[in-house]
mmCIF file of C-alpha atoms and ligand atoms in Angstrom:
data_model
loop_
_atom_site.group_PDB
_atom_site.id
_atom_site.type_symbol
_atom_site.label_atom_id
_atom_site.label_comp_id
_atom_site.label_asym_id
_atom_site.label_seq_id
_atom_site.Cartn_x
_atom_site.Cartn_y
_atom_site.Cartn_z
ATOM 1 C CA UNK A 1 20.096 52.502 -68.354
ATOM 2 C CA UNK A 2 20.534 48.709 -68.117
ATOM 3 C CA UNK A 3 17.818 46.689 -69.808
ATOM 4 C CA UNK A 4 18.448 43.075 -68.920
ATOM 5 C CA UNK A 5 16.445 43.079 -65.721
ATOM 6 C CA UNK A 6 13.558 44.922 -67.244
ATOM 7 C CA UNK A 7 10.751 42.575 -68.144
ATOM 8 C CA UNK A 8 7.912 44.594 -69.634
ATOM 9 C CA UNK A 9 4.978 44.807 -67.238
ATOM 10 C CA UNK A 10 6.360 41.977 -65.102
ATOM 11 C CA UNK A 11 7.878 42.155 -61.660
ATOM 12 C CA UNK A 12 11.190 40.488 -60.972
ATOM 13 C CA UNK A 13 12.014 38.915 -57.576
ATOM 14 C CA UNK A 14 15.458 38.327 -56.093
ATOM 15 C CA UNK A 15 14.893 35.173 -54.088
ATOM 16 C CA UNK A 16 17.775 33.093 -55.397
ATOM 17 C CA UNK A 17 20.934 33.688 -57.408
ATOM 18 C CA UNK A 18 20.028 30.535 -59.328
ATOM 19 C CA UNK A 19 17.325 32.672 -61.026
ATOM 20 C CA UNK A 20 19.877 35.179 -62.336
ATOM 21 C CA UNK A 21 22.114 34.752 -65.359
ATOM 22 C CA UNK A 22 25.780 35.677 -65.482
ATOM 23 C CA UNK A 23 24.899 38.784 -67.535
ATOM 24 C CA UNK A 24 22.213 39.883 -65.086
ATOM 25 C CA UNK A 25 24.559 39.504 -62.110
ATOM 26 C CA UNK A 26 27.167 41.613 -63.910
ATOM 27 C CA UNK A 27 24.523 44.196 -64.718
ATOM 28 C CA UNK A 28 23.726 44.453 -61.021
ATOM 29 C CA UNK A 29 27.438 44.727 -60.146
ATOM 30 C CA UNK A 30 28.113 47.429 -62.740
ATOM 31 C CA UNK A 31 25.085 49.386 -61.528
ATOM 32 C CA UNK A 32 26.292 49.012 -57.928
ATOM 33 C CA UNK A 33 29.693 50.393 -58.904
ATOM 34 C CA UNK A 34 28.104 53.382 -60.670
ATOM 35 C CA UNK A 35 25.865 54.107 -57.676
ATOM 36 C CA UNK A 36 28.817 53.837 -55.284
ATOM 37 C CA UNK A 37 30.907 56.285 -57.326
ATOM 38 C CA UNK A 38 27.962 58.707 -57.689
ATOM 39 C CA UNK A 39 27.183 58.530 -53.970
ATOM 40 C CA UNK A 40 30.781 59.210 -52.943
ATOM 41 C CA UNK A 41 30.946 62.124 -55.398
ATOM 42 C CA UNK A 42 27.725 63.592 -53.979
ATOM 43 C CA UNK A 43 26.058 63.172 -57.388
ATOM 44 C CA UNK A 44 23.392 60.619 -56.610
ATOM 45 C CA UNK A 45 19.972 60.863 -58.266
ATOM 46 C CA UNK A 46 16.862 60.111 -56.171
ATOM 47 C CA UNK A 47 15.870 57.237 -58.467
ATOM 48 C CA UNK A 48 13.301 55.869 -55.979
ATOM 49 C CA UNK A 49 11.642 59.083 -54.851
ATOM 50 C CA UNK A 50 8.216 58.340 -53.376
ATOM 51 C CA UNK A 51 8.839 54.552 -53.299
ATOM 52 C CA UNK A 52 8.539 52.419 -50.178
ATOM 53 C CA UNK A 53 10.179 49.129 -49.220
ATOM 54 C CA UNK A 54 8.649 46.870 -46.542
ATOM 55 C CA UNK A 55 11.335 44.962 -44.634
ATOM 56 C CA UNK A 56 10.140 41.821 -42.864
ATOM 57 C CA UNK A 57 12.527 40.330 -40.292
ATOM 58 C CA UNK A 58 11.930 37.012 -38.537
ATOM 59 C CA UNK A 59 15.551 37.080 -37.286
ATOM 60 C CA UNK A 60 17.945 39.739 -35.965
ATOM 61 C CA UNK A 61 20.097 41.827 -38.324
ATOM 62 C CA UNK A 62 22.609 44.653 -38.316
ATOM 63 C CA UNK A 63 23.952 44.866 -41.886
ATOM 64 C CA UNK A 64 20.874 43.813 -43.846
ATOM 65 C CA UNK A 65 18.487 46.057 -41.989
ATOM 66 C CA UNK A 66 20.697 49.135 -41.915
ATOM 67 C CA UNK A 67 21.983 48.799 -45.490
ATOM 68 C CA UNK A 68 18.507 48.341 -46.994
ATOM 69 C CA UNK A 69 17.023 51.174 -44.950
ATOM 70 C CA UNK A 70 19.938 53.517 -45.664
ATOM 71 C CA UNK A 71 19.884 52.504 -49.329
ATOM 72 C CA UNK A 72 16.223 53.456 -49.682
ATOM 73 C CA UNK A 73 16.891 56.805 -47.967
ATOM 74 C CA UNK A 74 19.853 57.550 -50.237
ATOM 75 C CA UNK A 75 17.745 56.779 -53.314
ATOM 76 C CA UNK A 76 15.033 59.173 -52.142
ATOM 77 C CA UNK A 77 12.604 56.478 -50.941
ATOM 78 C CA UNK A 78 11.503 55.116 -47.595
ATOM 79 C CA UNK A 79 11.772 51.771 -45.779
ATOM 80 C CA UNK A 80 9.483 50.313 -43.105
ATOM 81 C CA UNK A 81 10.978 47.878 -40.592
ATOM 82 C CA UNK A 82 8.623 45.045 -39.640
ATOM 83 C CA UNK A 83 10.318 43.060 -36.873
ATOM 84 C CA UNK A 84 9.409 39.626 -35.534
ATOM 85 C CA UNK A 85 6.787 41.050 -33.166
ATOM 86 C CA UNK A 86 5.215 43.495 -35.614
ATOM 87 C CA UNK A 87 3.460 41.240 -38.099
ATOM 88 C CA UNK A 88 4.270 37.785 -36.667
ATOM 89 C CA UNK A 89 4.806 36.351 -40.134
ATOM 90 C CA UNK A 90 2.956 33.075 -40.629
ATOM 91 C CA UNK A 91 1.295 33.260 -37.188
ATOM 92 C CA UNK A 92 -1.169 36.132 -37.306
ATOM 93 C CA UNK A 93 -2.319 35.580 -40.896
ATOM 94 C CA UNK A 94 -1.287 33.611 -43.946
ATOM 95 C CA UNK A 95 1.771 34.525 -45.990
ATOM 96 C CA UNK A 96 -0.534 34.910 -48.975
ATOM 97 C CA UNK A 97 -2.573 37.587 -47.184
ATOM 98 C CA UNK A 98 0.560 39.383 -45.992
ATOM 99 C CA UNK A 99 1.964 39.433 -49.544
ATOM 100 C CA UNK A 100 -1.292 40.599 -51.118
ATOM 101 C CA UNK A 101 -1.877 43.303 -48.493
ATOM 102 C CA UNK A 102 1.657 44.679 -48.606
ATOM 103 C CA UNK A 103 1.486 44.771 -52.412
ATOM 104 C CA UNK A 104 -1.363 47.302 -52.115
ATOM 105 C CA UNK A 105 0.864 49.681 -50.098
ATOM 106 C CA UNK A 106 4.517 49.308 -50.997
ATOM 107 C CA UNK A 107 6.735 49.039 -54.070
ATOM 108 C CA UNK A 108 8.904 46.170 -52.856
ATOM 109 C CA UNK A 109 9.262 43.647 -50.035
ATOM 110 C CA UNK A 110 12.504 42.470 -48.459
ATOM 111 C CA UNK A 111 12.142 39.440 -46.190
ATOM 112 C CA UNK A 112 14.519 37.647 -43.811
ATOM 113 C CA UNK A 113 12.903 34.355 -42.896
ATOM 114 C CA UNK A 114 13.623 31.026 -41.244
ATOM 115 C CA UNK A 115 12.210 28.752 -43.964
ATOM 116 C CA UNK A 116 13.222 29.451 -47.561
ATOM 117 C CA UNK A 117 9.791 28.320 -48.785
ATOM 118 C CA UNK A 118 8.307 31.303 -46.922
ATOM 119 C CA UNK A 119 10.177 33.862 -49.009
ATOM 120 C CA UNK A 120 9.231 31.862 -52.115
ATOM 121 C CA UNK A 121 5.603 31.959 -51.048
ATOM 122 C CA UNK A 122 5.709 35.715 -50.440
ATOM 123 C CA UNK A 123 7.159 36.142 -53.938
ATOM 124 C CA UNK A 124 4.479 33.925 -55.449
ATOM 125 C CA UNK A 125 1.636 35.982 -54.002
ATOM 126 C CA UNK A 126 3.078 39.513 -54.071
ATOM 127 C CA UNK A 127 2.551 41.694 -57.117
ATOM 128 C CA UNK A 128 5.656 43.730 -56.180
ATOM 129 C CA UNK A 129 9.279 42.461 -56.222
ATOM 130 C CA UNK A 130 10.330 40.305 -53.268
ATOM 131 C CA UNK A 131 13.980 40.255 -52.175
ATOM 132 C CA UNK A 132 15.446 37.468 -50.032
ATOM 133 C CA UNK A 133 17.295 39.106 -47.125
ATOM 134 C CA UNK A 134 18.468 35.659 -45.890
ATOM 135 C CA UNK A 135 16.712 32.353 -45.454
ATOM 136 C CA UNK A 136 17.871 29.068 -43.958
ATOM 137 C CA UNK A 137 18.874 28.018 -47.491
ATOM 138 C CA UNK A 138 20.272 31.111 -49.236
ATOM 139 C CA UNK A 139 21.667 34.616 -48.715
ATOM 140 C CA UNK A 140 21.856 36.105 -52.223
ATOM 141 C CA UNK A 141 22.232 39.774 -51.173
ATOM 142 C CA UNK A 142 25.391 38.856 -49.265
ATOM 143 C CA UNK A 143 27.042 37.338 -52.303
ATOM 144 C CA UNK A 144 26.120 40.321 -54.479
ATOM 145 C CA UNK A 145 28.011 42.630 -52.093
ATOM 146 C CA UNK A 146 30.858 40.106 -51.849
ATOM 147 C CA UNK A 147 31.230 39.866 -55.628
ATOM 148 C CA UNK A 148 31.470 43.658 -55.795
ATOM 149 C CA UNK A 149 34.177 43.501 -53.105
ATOM 150 C CA UNK A 150 36.192 40.838 -54.931
ATOM 151 C CA UNK A 151 35.861 42.701 -58.225
ATOM 152 C CA UNK A 152 37.125 45.910 -56.569
ATOM 153 C CA UNK A 153 39.992 44.338 -54.647
ATOM 154 C CA UNK A 154 41.159 41.797 -57.229
ATOM 155 C CA UNK A 155 40.125 43.569 -60.422
ATOM 156 C CA UNK A 156 38.236 40.514 -61.657
ATOM 157 C CA UNK A 157 36.130 37.562 -60.577
ATOM 158 C CA UNK A 158 36.737 35.047 -63.353
ATOM 159 C CA UNK A 159 39.696 32.750 -62.849
ATOM 160 C CA UNK A 160 39.971 33.268 -59.095
ATOM 161 C CA UNK A 161 39.704 30.530 -56.462
ATOM 162 C CA UNK A 162 37.618 30.977 -53.336
ATOM 163 C CA UNK A 163 38.128 28.587 -50.422
ATOM 164 C CA UNK A 164 35.053 28.128 -48.265
ATOM 165 C CA UNK A 165 35.959 27.013 -44.729
ATOM 166 C CA UNK A 166 33.143 25.847 -42.444
ATOM 167 C CA UNK A 167 29.471 25.081 -42.742
ATOM 168 C CA UNK A 168 27.841 24.229 -46.074
ATOM 169 C CA UNK A 169 25.139 26.756 -45.172
ATOM 170 C CA UNK A 170 22.992 29.492 -46.738
ATOM 171 C CA UNK A 171 25.947 31.737 -47.603
ATOM 172 C CA UNK A 172 27.863 28.780 -49.068
ATOM 173 C CA UNK A 173 24.793 27.843 -51.144
ATOM 174 C CA UNK A 174 24.526 31.324 -52.636
ATOM 175 C CA UNK A 175 28.240 31.194 -53.483
ATOM 176 C CA UNK A 176 27.662 27.912 -55.293
ATOM 177 C CA UNK A 177 24.775 29.446 -57.237
ATOM 178 C CA UNK A 178 26.778 32.471 -58.414
ATOM 179 C CA UNK A 179 30.524 31.746 -58.263
ATOM 180 C CA UNK A 180 31.047 29.044 -60.906
ATOM 181 C CA UNK A 181 28.556 30.818 -63.199
ATOM 182 C CA UNK A 182 30.916 33.822 -63.122
ATOM 183 C CA UNK A 183 34.033 31.721 -63.675
ATOM 184 C CA UNK A 184 35.111 31.462 -60.033
ATOM 185 C CA UNK A 185 36.425 28.148 -58.682
ATOM 186 C CA UNK A 186 35.022 27.136 -55.297
ATOM 187 C CA UNK A 187 36.884 24.802 -52.968
ATOM 188 C CA UNK A 188 34.474 23.967 -50.168
ATOM 189 C CA UNK A 189 35.853 22.463 -46.936
ATOM 190 C CA UNK A 190 33.260 21.329 -44.390
ATOM 191 C CA UNK A 191 33.210 18.762 -41.600
ATOM 192 C CA UNK A 192 31.576 15.465 -42.552
ATOM 193 C CA UNK A 193 27.811 15.768 -42.413
ATOM 194 C CA UNK A 194 27.850 19.555 -42.956
ATOM 195 C CA UNK A 195 28.298 19.608 -46.739
ATOM 196 C CA UNK A 196 26.195 21.919 -48.932
ATOM 197 C CA UNK A 197 22.959 20.476 -50.340
ATOM 198 C CA UNK A 198 23.660 17.997 -53.178
ATOM 199 C CA UNK A 199 21.173 19.658 -55.563
ATOM 200 C CA UNK A 200 22.923 23.014 -55.158
ATOM 201 C CA UNK A 201 26.348 21.404 -55.734
ATOM 202 C CA UNK A 202 24.912 19.745 -58.822
ATOM 203 C CA UNK A 203 23.596 23.123 -60.048
ATOM 204 C CA UNK A 204 27.030 24.719 -59.520
ATOM 205 C CA UNK A 205 28.793 21.926 -61.429
ATOM 206 C CA UNK A 206 26.713 22.681 -64.526
ATOM 207 C CA UNK A 207 29.017 25.673 -65.021
ATOM 208 C CA UNK A 208 32.096 23.440 -65.073
ATOM 209 C CA UNK A 209 32.549 20.379 -62.878
ATOM 210 C CA UNK A 210 36.159 21.401 -62.256
ATOM 211 C CA UNK A 211 34.965 24.666 -60.682
ATOM 212 C CA UNK A 212 33.552 22.949 -57.565
ATOM 213 C CA UNK A 213 35.588 20.814 -55.153
ATOM 214 C CA UNK A 214 34.279 19.386 -51.893
ATOM 215 C CA UNK A 215 36.697 18.307 -49.178
ATOM 216 C CA UNK A 216 36.837 17.762 -45.411
ATOM 217 C CA UNK A 217 40.313 19.249 -45.169
ATOM 218 C CA UNK A 218 40.479 23.054 -44.694
ATOM 219 C CA UNK A 219 44.226 23.127 -45.525
ATOM 220 C CA UNK A 220 43.559 21.477 -48.879
ATOM 221 C CA UNK A 221 40.821 23.993 -49.738
ATOM 222 C CA UNK A 222 42.854 27.041 -48.713
ATOM 223 C CA UNK A 223 46.092 26.023 -50.499
ATOM 224 C CA UNK A 224 46.740 28.546 -53.273
ATOM 225 C CA UNK A 225 43.360 30.303 -52.821
ATOM 226 C CA UNK A 226 42.804 33.955 -53.782
ATOM 227 C CA UNK A 227 39.944 34.373 -51.320
ATOM 228 C CA UNK A 228 39.419 32.618 -47.969
ATOM 229 C CA UNK A 229 35.817 32.819 -46.764
ATOM 230 C CA UNK A 230 34.246 31.644 -43.552
ATOM 231 C CA UNK A 231 30.973 32.056 -41.653
ATOM 232 C CA UNK A 232 29.568 31.123 -38.250
ATOM 233 C CA UNK A 233 29.530 27.467 -37.193
ATOM 234 C CA UNK A 234 25.901 27.690 -36.053
ATOM 235 C CA UNK A 235 23.573 29.926 -38.057
ATOM 236 C CA UNK A 236 20.509 31.759 -36.750
ATOM 237 C CA UNK A 237 17.915 29.125 -35.959
ATOM 238 C CA UNK A 238 20.564 26.474 -35.144
ATOM 239 C CA UNK A 239 21.314 27.684 -31.619
ATOM 240 C CA UNK A 240 20.288 24.319 -30.107
ATOM 241 C CA UNK A 241 23.034 22.605 -32.163
ATOM 242 C CA UNK A 242 25.768 25.054 -31.151
ATOM 243 C CA UNK A 243 27.547 22.710 -28.722
ATOM 244 C CA UNK A 244 27.604 19.772 -31.133
ATOM 245 C CA UNK A 245 28.770 22.046 -33.924
ATOM 246 C CA UNK A 246 31.573 23.534 -31.812
ATOM 247 C CA UNK A 247 33.065 20.039 -31.558
ATOM 248 C CA UNK A 248 32.545 19.166 -35.226
ATOM 249 C CA UNK A 249 34.014 22.443 -36.531
ATOM 250 C CA UNK A 250 37.068 22.717 -34.222
ATOM 251 C CA UNK A 251 39.536 22.284 -37.101
ATOM 252 C CA UNK A 252 37.664 24.751 -39.335
ATOM 253 C CA UNK A 253 39.037 27.940 -37.882
ATOM 254 C CA UNK A 254 40.574 30.616 -40.099
ATOM 255 C CA UNK A 255 43.732 31.668 -38.261
ATOM 256 C CA UNK A 256 47.165 32.922 -39.339
ATOM 257 C CA UNK A 257 48.508 29.427 -39.760
ATOM 258 C CA UNK A 258 45.720 28.347 -42.132
ATOM 259 C CA UNK A 259 45.896 31.635 -44.034
ATOM 260 C CA UNK A 260 49.614 31.098 -44.751
ATOM 261 C CA UNK A 261 48.595 28.318 -47.156
ATOM 262 C CA UNK A 262 46.645 30.740 -49.357
ATOM 263 C CA UNK A 263 48.287 33.014 -51.945
ATOM 264 C CA UNK A 264 50.360 35.774 -50.254
ATOM 265 C CA UNK A 265 47.925 38.408 -51.563
ATOM 266 C CA UNK A 266 44.803 36.433 -50.630
ATOM 267 C CA UNK A 267 41.932 38.300 -49.031
ATOM 268 C CA UNK A 268 39.890 37.043 -46.085
ATOM 269 C CA UNK A 269 36.122 37.367 -46.106
ATOM 270 C CA UNK A 270 33.351 36.827 -43.564
ATOM 271 C CA UNK A 271 29.739 37.919 -43.946
ATOM 272 C CA UNK A 272 29.546 38.843 -40.215
ATOM 273 C CA UNK A 273 28.549 38.645 -37.427
ATOM 274 C CA UNK A 274 31.771 36.856 -36.394
ATOM 275 C CA UNK A 275 32.693 34.743 -33.383
ATOM 276 C CA UNK A 276 36.364 35.342 -32.670
ATOM 277 C CA UNK A 277 36.719 32.370 -30.360
ATOM 278 C CA UNK A 278 35.312 30.093 -33.072
ATOM 279 C CA UNK A 279 35.452 30.332 -36.902
ATOM 280 C CA UNK A 280 37.923 33.215 -37.300
ATOM 281 C CA UNK A 281 40.782 34.683 -35.265
ATOM 282 C CA UNK A 282 40.404 38.372 -34.381
ATOM 283 C CA UNK A 283 43.919 39.135 -35.678
ATOM 284 C CA UNK A 284 42.975 37.708 -39.094
ATOM 285 C CA UNK A 285 39.560 39.362 -39.296
ATOM 286 C CA UNK A 286 41.115 42.725 -38.386
ATOM 287 C CA UNK A 287 44.464 42.124 -40.100
ATOM 288 C CA UNK A 288 45.921 43.480 -43.360
ATOM 289 C CA UNK A 289 44.363 40.786 -45.574
ATOM 290 C CA UNK A 290 40.846 41.251 -44.249
ATOM 291 C CA UNK A 291 38.089 42.541 -46.520
ATOM 292 C CA UNK A 292 35.262 42.112 -44.037
ATOM 293 C CA UNK A 293 34.317 45.757 -43.604
ATOM 294 C CA UNK A 294 34.532 46.376 -47.363
ATOM 295 C CA UNK A 295 32.045 43.523 -47.675
ATOM 296 C CA UNK A 296 29.797 45.105 -45.060
ATOM 297 C CA UNK A 297 29.925 48.465 -46.879
ATOM 298 C CA UNK A 298 29.266 46.898 -50.257
ATOM 299 C CA UNK A 299 26.010 45.374 -49.054
ATOM 300 C CA UNK A 300 24.706 48.945 -49.253
ATOM 301 C CA UNK A 301 25.874 49.649 -52.806
ATOM 302 C CA UNK A 302 24.927 46.225 -54.191
ATOM 303 C CA UNK A 303 21.443 46.349 -52.692
ATOM 304 C CA UNK A 304 20.908 49.886 -53.956
ATOM 305 C CA UNK A 305 21.526 48.522 -57.460
ATOM 306 C CA UNK A 306 19.000 45.777 -56.801
ATOM 307 C CA UNK A 307 16.440 48.269 -55.489
ATOM 308 C CA UNK A 308 17.035 50.738 -58.303
ATOM 309 C CA UNK A 309 16.609 48.045 -60.955
ATOM 310 C CA UNK A 310 13.747 46.060 -59.425
ATOM 311 C CA UNK A 311 11.604 48.825 -57.906
ATOM 312 C CA UNK A 312 11.794 51.301 -60.784
HETATM 313 N N1 LIG B 401 25.814 39.577 -43.112
HETATM 314 C C1 LIG B 401 24.554 39.861 -42.687
HETATM 315 O O1 LIG B 401 23.564 39.566 -43.343
HETATM 316 O O2 LIG B 401 24.521 40.532 -41.505
HETATM 317 P P1 LIG B 401 23.215 40.775 -40.612
HETATM 318 O O3 LIG B 401 22.751 39.437 -40.121
HETATM 319 O O4 LIG B 401 23.692 41.680 -39.511
HETATM 320 O O5 LIG B 401 22.172 41.427 -41.475
HETATM 321 N N1 LIG B 402 24.917 31.771 -41.900
HETATM 322 C C1 LIG B 402 24.596 32.909 -41.082
HETATM 323 C C2 LIG B 402 24.730 34.170 -41.862
HETATM 324 C C3 LIG B 402 24.456 35.431 -41.103
HETATM 325 C C4 LIG B 402 24.524 36.662 -41.950
HETATM 326 C C5 LIG B 402 23.188 32.764 -40.525
HETATM 327 O O1 LIG B 402 22.303 32.319 -41.267
HETATM 328 O O2 LIG B 402 22.983 33.053 -39.354
#
């Protein structure tokens, strides 16, 4: 059984990929692969029998909610969905009290929040592992599933180039925190004013300044790329900016013409949900180069690895 993530007597959170080393990320990916193979062969062990995960959601979700809940079931455990109206996180009582109370009942907490500091605060006060299921700043679980997908489809991660087309948002930030550390080159194309946070770019460049390029030209980023990745123009919580963003992002649409600039065997990725009249054309998202439903599936296997290692 893997040992890297096992700190004697200490809990380990998964709030940010910046907290995980290259070796630990690979350990999670290898475990995910083993669990996926075992599940498909009908040989899965109930590694989390009797364990419970609390899932706090301040925002809507399809993939995160269903993959975490299904993952707990497949591992022999149980998950409790706590939607926006159930506990009213930060309104009804303090985050500290929520974290301390939940820690007396459950074996792990997954939280999807608006403000990143809220998931950090839950982690600070909980005595059980806290997993970030998306914040305004980061989406580490997404990138774990995506890395598994790239590894499966391309046979490797190191040495590949991923073009990011669109907003320098939470998903882009998590890519910056994991990609260069694993030897991936990131070419990030955003409109002016929508670049990723400078401190996260700086962090990524520690793993090789040549592994991170920022541009405002999507064609430049996509040229010769192995992976073309995009996400919504306006994330959850940015609905009021949607109109302004639609104008700013008009040229940042992944369509057939843009994709032709990538390598002929490039794959297209999107974390979903997608807007087919905006950031990605339906024919590309559902075309032969698309990996989007492999990504969606791999959320399940990657998060099961996380649960199995953190909640043991
Ligand atoms: N990609 C993702 O996190 O999807 P949901 O918002 O549906 O969970
Ligand atoms: N950037 C998007 C990702 C959704 C999974 C959002 O935060 O809404």
